[in-house]
Amino acid sequence: MTKEKDTSARMTEAAYAILLATYEPLHGYGIMQRVKELSQEQILIGPGTLYGVLKKLIHQEWMAMQTIEGQKIYTTTALGQTMVAQEVERLKLLIDMEKGVRL
Amino acid sequence: MKKVMYRLFFVWNEDEEIQFLEEQAKQGWLLYRALPFQYTFIQGEADDYTYQFDYSHASSKTYQEKIQFLESCGWTHVTRLLGWHYYRVKTSEHLSKELYTDQESFKEKYSQLMRLFVILGIMNLLSFLNMTFLIYREGSIGVGLLNLFASLLMLYAFIKIHFKIKNFKKRIG
């Protein structure tokens, strides 16, 4: 009796935003700023949430981390970009559904 | 200058505790050290600060990595009391007033604490049953009732936090 809970397939809003932010290498604080900017200030990510999500993404190998001059720099991997593209397809489908109803 | 204040901090009063610390900061008293029932403040510049708690049983060494990360995001790790970690940032300088901004991570913050409530709750309940029905001699009832009280307290804390997590969306707004 195991409850189906596939967290790796379903991307959270925070994971999606963070993966997009690090298409260009960024440090932690930079990611928070970039997400704010990309989302037109609609999505704010707290540092505690960011820490946990980054850890998970690195574990999934969707994100890579390197230490440059004592600063941790994060970059979305090719695999991570593929996962974002898949998520975009899924979201597009949802949006197209609505268009179908309106026409 | 230093100021010492005595306080009782209940887990379900976390938000009120934050408010208290922020009011102190407004008057220029910045938290410096937390001991059970006792806060020490030092006098600094009066300003608007935002306080937040994190919770972790992890040893200081394991938790250090997280402190470094949050500090690189502009937050100061002020002190630690048992599993509670006190963080502070100038309100004008933060990008988010909460450490945890989605329900998943907010829930994760309390996961260790919830497990602790369950374990302590069950242990106290078993001890209550044992003291009251198995041992049954003078004095054991008193201890048993204390155990019962403790287990009810754990249940209360568990329920309070459970609803806090459930109502997360309202909190973030």
Short mmCIF file of C-alpha atoms in Angstrom, two decimals:
data_model
loop_
_atom_site.label_atom_id
_atom_site.label_comp_id
_atom_site.label_asym_id
_atom_site.label_seq_id
_atom_site.Cartn_x
_atom_site.Cartn_y
_atom_site.Cartn_z
CA MET A 1 0.00 0.00 0.00
CA THR A 2 2.45 2.64 -1.13
CA LYS A 3 1.18 6.04 -2.00
CA GLU A 4 2.27 7.13 -5.46
CA LYS A 5 4.41 10.19 -4.94
CA ASP A 6 6.75 10.88 -7.78
CA THR A 7 8.59 14.05 -6.84
CA SER A 8 11.30 13.68 -9.47
CA ALA A 9 8.90 13.79 -12.43
CA ARG A 10 6.78 16.68 -11.22
CA MET A 11 8.79 19.87 -11.01
CA THR A 12 7.86 22.34 -8.29
CA GLU A 13 7.47 25.99 -9.17
CA ALA A 14 10.59 26.80 -7.16
CA ALA A 15 12.67 24.13 -8.93
CA TYR A 16 11.48 25.36 -12.32
CA ALA A 17 12.33 28.97 -11.51
CA ILE A 18 15.74 28.09 -10.06
CA LEU A 19 16.71 25.89 -13.01
CA LEU A 20 15.84 28.71 -15.42
CA ALA A 21 17.76 31.27 -13.36
CA THR A 22 20.98 29.27 -13.54
CA TYR A 23 21.17 28.82 -17.30
CA GLU A 24 23.93 31.34 -16.64
CA PRO A 25 26.19 30.48 -13.66
CA LEU A 26 25.10 32.24 -10.47
CA HIS A 27 25.74 32.17 -6.71
CA GLY A 28 22.94 31.70 -4.18
CA TYR A 29 21.98 35.33 -3.68
CA GLY A 30 22.20 35.90 -7.44
CA ILE A 31 19.66 33.12 -8.01
CA MET A 32 17.15 34.77 -5.68
CA GLN A 33 17.58 38.09 -7.50
CA ARG A 34 17.36 36.49 -10.94
CA VAL A 35 14.17 34.60 -10.08
CA LYS A 36 12.61 37.80 -8.80
CA GLU A 37 13.59 39.59 -12.00
CA LEU A 38 12.51 36.78 -14.39
CA SER A 39 9.13 36.42 -12.68
CA GLN A 40 8.48 40.17 -12.69
CA GLU A 41 8.66 40.11 -8.90
CA GLN A 42 5.88 37.52 -8.65
CA ILE A 43 8.04 34.70 -7.33
CA LEU A 44 10.27 35.20 -4.30
CA ILE A 45 12.42 32.33 -3.12
CA GLY A 46 13.59 32.26 0.47
CA PRO A 47 17.16 31.13 1.14
CA GLY A 48 16.00 28.09 3.14
CA THR A 49 13.87 26.88 0.26
CA LEU A 50 16.67 27.65 -2.19
CA TYR A 51 19.18 25.65 -0.14
CA GLY A 52 16.96 22.56 -0.08
CA VAL A 53 15.99 22.73 -3.75
CA LEU A 54 19.60 23.20 -4.89
CA LYS A 55 20.63 20.17 -2.86
CA LYS A 56 17.91 18.04 -4.47
CA LEU A 57 18.70 19.31 -7.97
CA ILE A 58 22.40 18.58 -7.54
CA HIS A 59 21.53 15.09 -6.32
CA GLN A 60 19.37 14.56 -9.43
CA GLU A 61 22.25 15.94 -11.53
CA TRP A 62 20.01 18.63 -12.96
CA MET A 63 22.29 21.22 -11.38
CA ALA A 64 26.06 21.43 -11.07
CA MET A 65 27.98 23.29 -8.39
CA GLN A 66 31.56 24.46 -8.44
CA THR A 67 33.50 26.51 -5.96
CA ILE A 68 35.25 29.48 -7.49
CA GLU A 69 37.36 31.64 -5.17
CA GLY A 70 35.48 30.35 -2.14
CA GLN A 71 32.10 31.12 -3.68
CA LYS A 72 29.67 28.40 -4.66
CA ILE A 73 28.46 28.82 -8.22
CA TYR A 74 25.48 26.93 -9.61
CA THR A 75 24.74 26.04 -13.24
CA THR A 76 21.89 24.06 -14.79
CA THR A 77 23.24 20.92 -16.48
CA ALA A 78 22.23 19.70 -19.96
CA LEU A 79 20.00 17.14 -18.25
CA GLY A 80 18.41 19.93 -16.20
CA GLN A 81 17.74 21.92 -19.37
CA THR A 82 16.09 18.88 -20.95
CA MET A 83 13.86 18.53 -17.90
CA VAL A 84 12.89 22.21 -18.12
CA ALA A 85 12.05 21.76 -21.83
CA GLN A 86 9.82 18.79 -20.91
CA GLU A 87 8.10 20.85 -18.25
CA VAL A 88 7.53 23.67 -20.75
CA GLU A 89 5.88 21.17 -23.13
CA ARG A 90 3.60 20.04 -20.33
CA LEU A 91 2.67 23.62 -19.45
CA LYS A 92 2.07 24.46 -23.12
CA LEU A 93 -0.35 21.58 -23.35
CA LEU A 94 -2.26 22.94 -20.36
CA ILE A 95 -2.43 26.40 -21.91
CA ASP A 96 -3.53 24.98 -25.29
CA MET A 97 -6.35 23.14 -23.54
CA GLU A 98 -7.75 26.46 -22.39
CA LYS A 99 -7.38 27.96 -25.88
CA GLY A 100 -9.38 25.03 -27.25
CA VAL A 101 -12.26 25.88 -24.96
CA ARG A 102 -12.27 29.58 -25.80
CA LEU A 103 -12.33 29.17 -29.62
CA MET B 1 25.40 47.51 26.91
CA LYS B 2 23.65 44.23 27.56
CA LYS B 3 20.15 43.29 28.58
CA VAL B 4 18.94 39.94 29.83
CA MET B 5 15.30 38.91 29.52
CA TYR B 6 13.55 35.80 30.72
CA ARG B 7 10.99 34.16 28.48
CA LEU B 8 9.12 30.96 27.93
CA PHE B 9 9.12 29.93 24.28
CA PHE B 10 6.47 27.44 23.17
CA VAL B 11 6.86 25.88 19.75
CA TRP B 12 3.36 26.95 18.70
CA ASN B 13 4.25 30.57 19.54
CA GLU B 14 7.02 30.81 16.99
CA ASP B 15 5.46 33.75 15.14
CA GLU B 16 4.87 35.66 18.37
CA GLU B 17 8.48 35.01 19.36
CA ILE B 18 9.65 36.48 16.06
CA GLN B 19 7.47 39.54 16.67
CA PHE B 20 8.96 39.97 20.13
CA LEU B 21 12.54 39.82 18.77
CA GLU B 22 11.70 42.27 15.99
CA GLU B 23 10.22 44.73 18.46
CA GLN B 24 13.38 44.51 20.56
CA ALA B 25 15.46 45.25 17.43
CA LYS B 26 13.30 48.29 16.69
CA GLN B 27 14.36 49.61 20.08
CA GLY B 28 17.98 48.83 19.33
CA TRP B 29 18.27 45.55 21.22
CA LEU B 30 19.77 42.85 19.04
CA LEU B 31 19.62 39.25 20.15
CA TYR B 32 23.05 37.96 21.00
CA ARG B 33 22.57 34.68 22.82
CA ALA B 34 19.72 32.32 23.69
CA LEU B 35 19.72 29.96 26.65
CA PRO B 36 16.70 28.05 27.93
CA PHE B 37 14.26 30.72 29.21
CA GLN B 38 16.86 33.43 28.81
CA TYR B 39 17.77 35.87 26.06
CA THR B 40 20.73 38.20 26.07
CA PHE B 41 20.55 41.29 23.89
CA ILE B 42 23.25 43.78 23.03
CA GLN B 43 22.61 47.37 22.19
CA GLY B 44 23.03 48.31 18.55
CA GLU B 45 21.49 50.62 16.04
CA ALA B 46 17.70 50.63 16.21
CA ASP B 47 16.41 49.38 12.88
CA ASP B 48 13.79 47.18 11.25
CA TYR B 49 15.02 43.62 11.32
CA THR B 50 13.36 40.41 10.23
CA TYR B 51 13.91 37.32 12.36
CA GLN B 52 13.33 33.73 11.30
CA PHE B 53 13.76 30.32 12.87
CA ASP B 54 15.15 27.24 11.29
CA TYR B 55 14.97 23.86 12.97
CA SER B 56 17.50 21.03 12.79
CA HIS B 57 18.83 18.36 15.15
CA ALA B 58 21.98 18.15 13.03
CA SER B 59 25.29 18.70 14.80
CA SER B 60 26.83 22.15 14.46
CA LYS B 61 29.39 20.69 12.07
CA THR B 62 26.79 19.20 9.71
CA TYR B 63 24.59 22.26 9.91
CA GLN B 64 27.52 24.63 9.25
CA GLU B 65 27.13 24.29 5.49
CA LYS B 66 23.58 25.58 5.67
CA ILE B 67 24.59 28.51 7.87
CA GLN B 68 27.24 29.48 5.33
CA PHE B 69 24.70 29.31 2.53
CA LEU B 70 22.08 31.42 4.31
CA GLU B 71 24.75 33.94 5.33
CA SER B 72 25.87 34.20 1.71
CA CYS B 73 22.23 35.13 1.00
CA GLY B 74 22.47 38.02 3.45
CA TRP B 75 21.06 36.47 6.62
CA THR B 76 22.99 36.40 9.89
CA HIS B 77 22.96 33.26 12.01
CA VAL B 78 22.56 34.80 15.45
CA THR B 79 22.52 31.88 17.83
CA ARG B 80 21.24 28.39 18.46
CA LEU B 81 19.01 27.03 21.22
CA LEU B 82 18.68 23.23 21.13
CA GLY B 83 17.49 22.57 17.56
CA TRP B 84 16.31 26.14 16.96
CA HIS B 85 18.51 28.37 14.84
CA TYR B 86 17.89 32.11 15.02
CA TYR B 87 18.44 34.13 11.85
CA ARG B 88 18.21 37.86 11.32
CA VAL B 89 18.41 40.24 8.39
CA LYS B 90 17.83 43.96 7.97
CA THR B 91 14.32 44.31 6.59
CA SER B 92 15.53 46.72 3.92
CA GLU B 93 18.09 44.20 2.68
CA HIS B 94 16.21 40.95 2.27
CA LEU B 95 14.67 39.52 -0.90
CA SER B 96 12.16 37.42 1.02
CA LYS B 97 10.95 37.87 4.57
CA GLU B 98 10.61 34.12 5.05
CA LEU B 99 13.33 31.50 4.90
CA TYR B 100 10.86 29.04 3.41
CA THR B 101 8.63 30.20 0.58
CA ASP B 102 6.94 27.03 -0.58
CA GLN B 103 4.87 24.46 1.23
CA GLU B 104 7.21 21.55 0.49
CA SER B 105 10.23 23.15 2.12
CA PHE B 106 8.14 24.69 4.92
CA LYS B 107 6.92 21.20 5.79
CA GLU B 108 10.46 19.87 5.57
CA LYS B 109 11.57 22.46 8.13
CA TYR B 110 9.29 20.87 10.73
CA SER B 111 9.76 17.22 9.77
CA GLN B 112 12.40 16.43 12.41
CA LEU B 113 10.43 18.26 15.06
CA MET B 114 7.20 16.42 14.19
CA ARG B 115 9.00 13.08 14.46
CA LEU B 116 10.32 14.11 17.86
CA PHE B 117 6.80 14.97 19.07
CA VAL B 118 5.53 11.58 17.93
CA ILE B 119 8.34 9.67 19.65
CA LEU B 120 8.14 11.65 22.91
CA GLY B 121 4.35 11.49 22.83
CA ILE B 122 4.29 7.72 22.50
CA MET B 123 7.03 7.21 25.10
CA ASN B 124 5.17 9.35 27.63
CA LEU B 125 1.88 7.63 26.89
CA LEU B 126 3.44 4.19 27.38
CA SER B 127 5.03 5.33 30.61
CA PHE B 128 1.68 6.71 31.78
CA LEU B 129 -0.02 3.36 31.06
CA ASN B 130 2.79 1.48 32.76
CA MET B 131 2.80 3.69 35.86
CA THR B 132 -0.97 3.75 36.19
CA PHE B 133 -2.02 0.20 35.37
CA LEU B 134 1.01 -2.08 35.74
CA ILE B 135 3.11 -0.75 38.57
CA TYR B 136 0.33 0.86 40.57
CA ARG B 137 1.87 1.79 43.87
CA GLU B 138 2.03 4.95 45.84
CA GLY B 139 3.63 7.75 43.91
CA SER B 140 3.45 6.01 40.57
CA ILE B 141 0.11 7.62 39.77
CA GLY B 142 1.62 11.07 40.18
CA VAL B 143 4.47 10.29 37.81
CA GLY B 144 2.01 8.64 35.43
CA LEU B 145 -0.14 11.76 35.35
CA LEU B 146 2.91 13.85 34.57
CA ASN B 147 3.63 11.49 31.67
CA LEU B 148 0.04 11.83 30.49
CA PHE B 149 0.30 15.59 30.64
CA ALA B 150 3.57 15.51 28.67
CA SER B 151 2.09 13.27 25.98
CA LEU B 152 -0.95 15.54 25.63
CA LEU B 153 1.40 18.49 25.30
CA MET B 154 3.23 16.68 22.47
CA LEU B 155 -0.08 15.95 20.78
CA TYR B 156 -1.09 19.59 21.09
CA ALA B 157 2.21 20.76 19.58
CA PHE B 158 1.88 18.22 16.77
CA ILE B 159 -1.63 19.38 15.87
CA LYS B 160 -0.66 23.06 16.05
CA ILE B 161 2.27 22.58 13.66
CA HIS B 162 0.22 20.34 11.41
CA PHE B 163 -2.33 23.11 10.87
CA LYS B 164 0.39 25.70 10.50
CA ILE B 165 1.78 23.71 7.56
CA LYS B 166 -1.70 23.18 6.14
CA ASN B 167 -2.43 26.90 6.24
CA PHE B 168 0.87 27.81 4.63
CA LYS B 169 -0.74 29.37 1.55
CA LYS B 170 -2.69 31.81 3.70
CA ARG B 171 0.52 32.73 5.48
CA ILE B 172 2.46 33.57 2.33
CA GLY B 173 -0.58 35.32 0.85
#
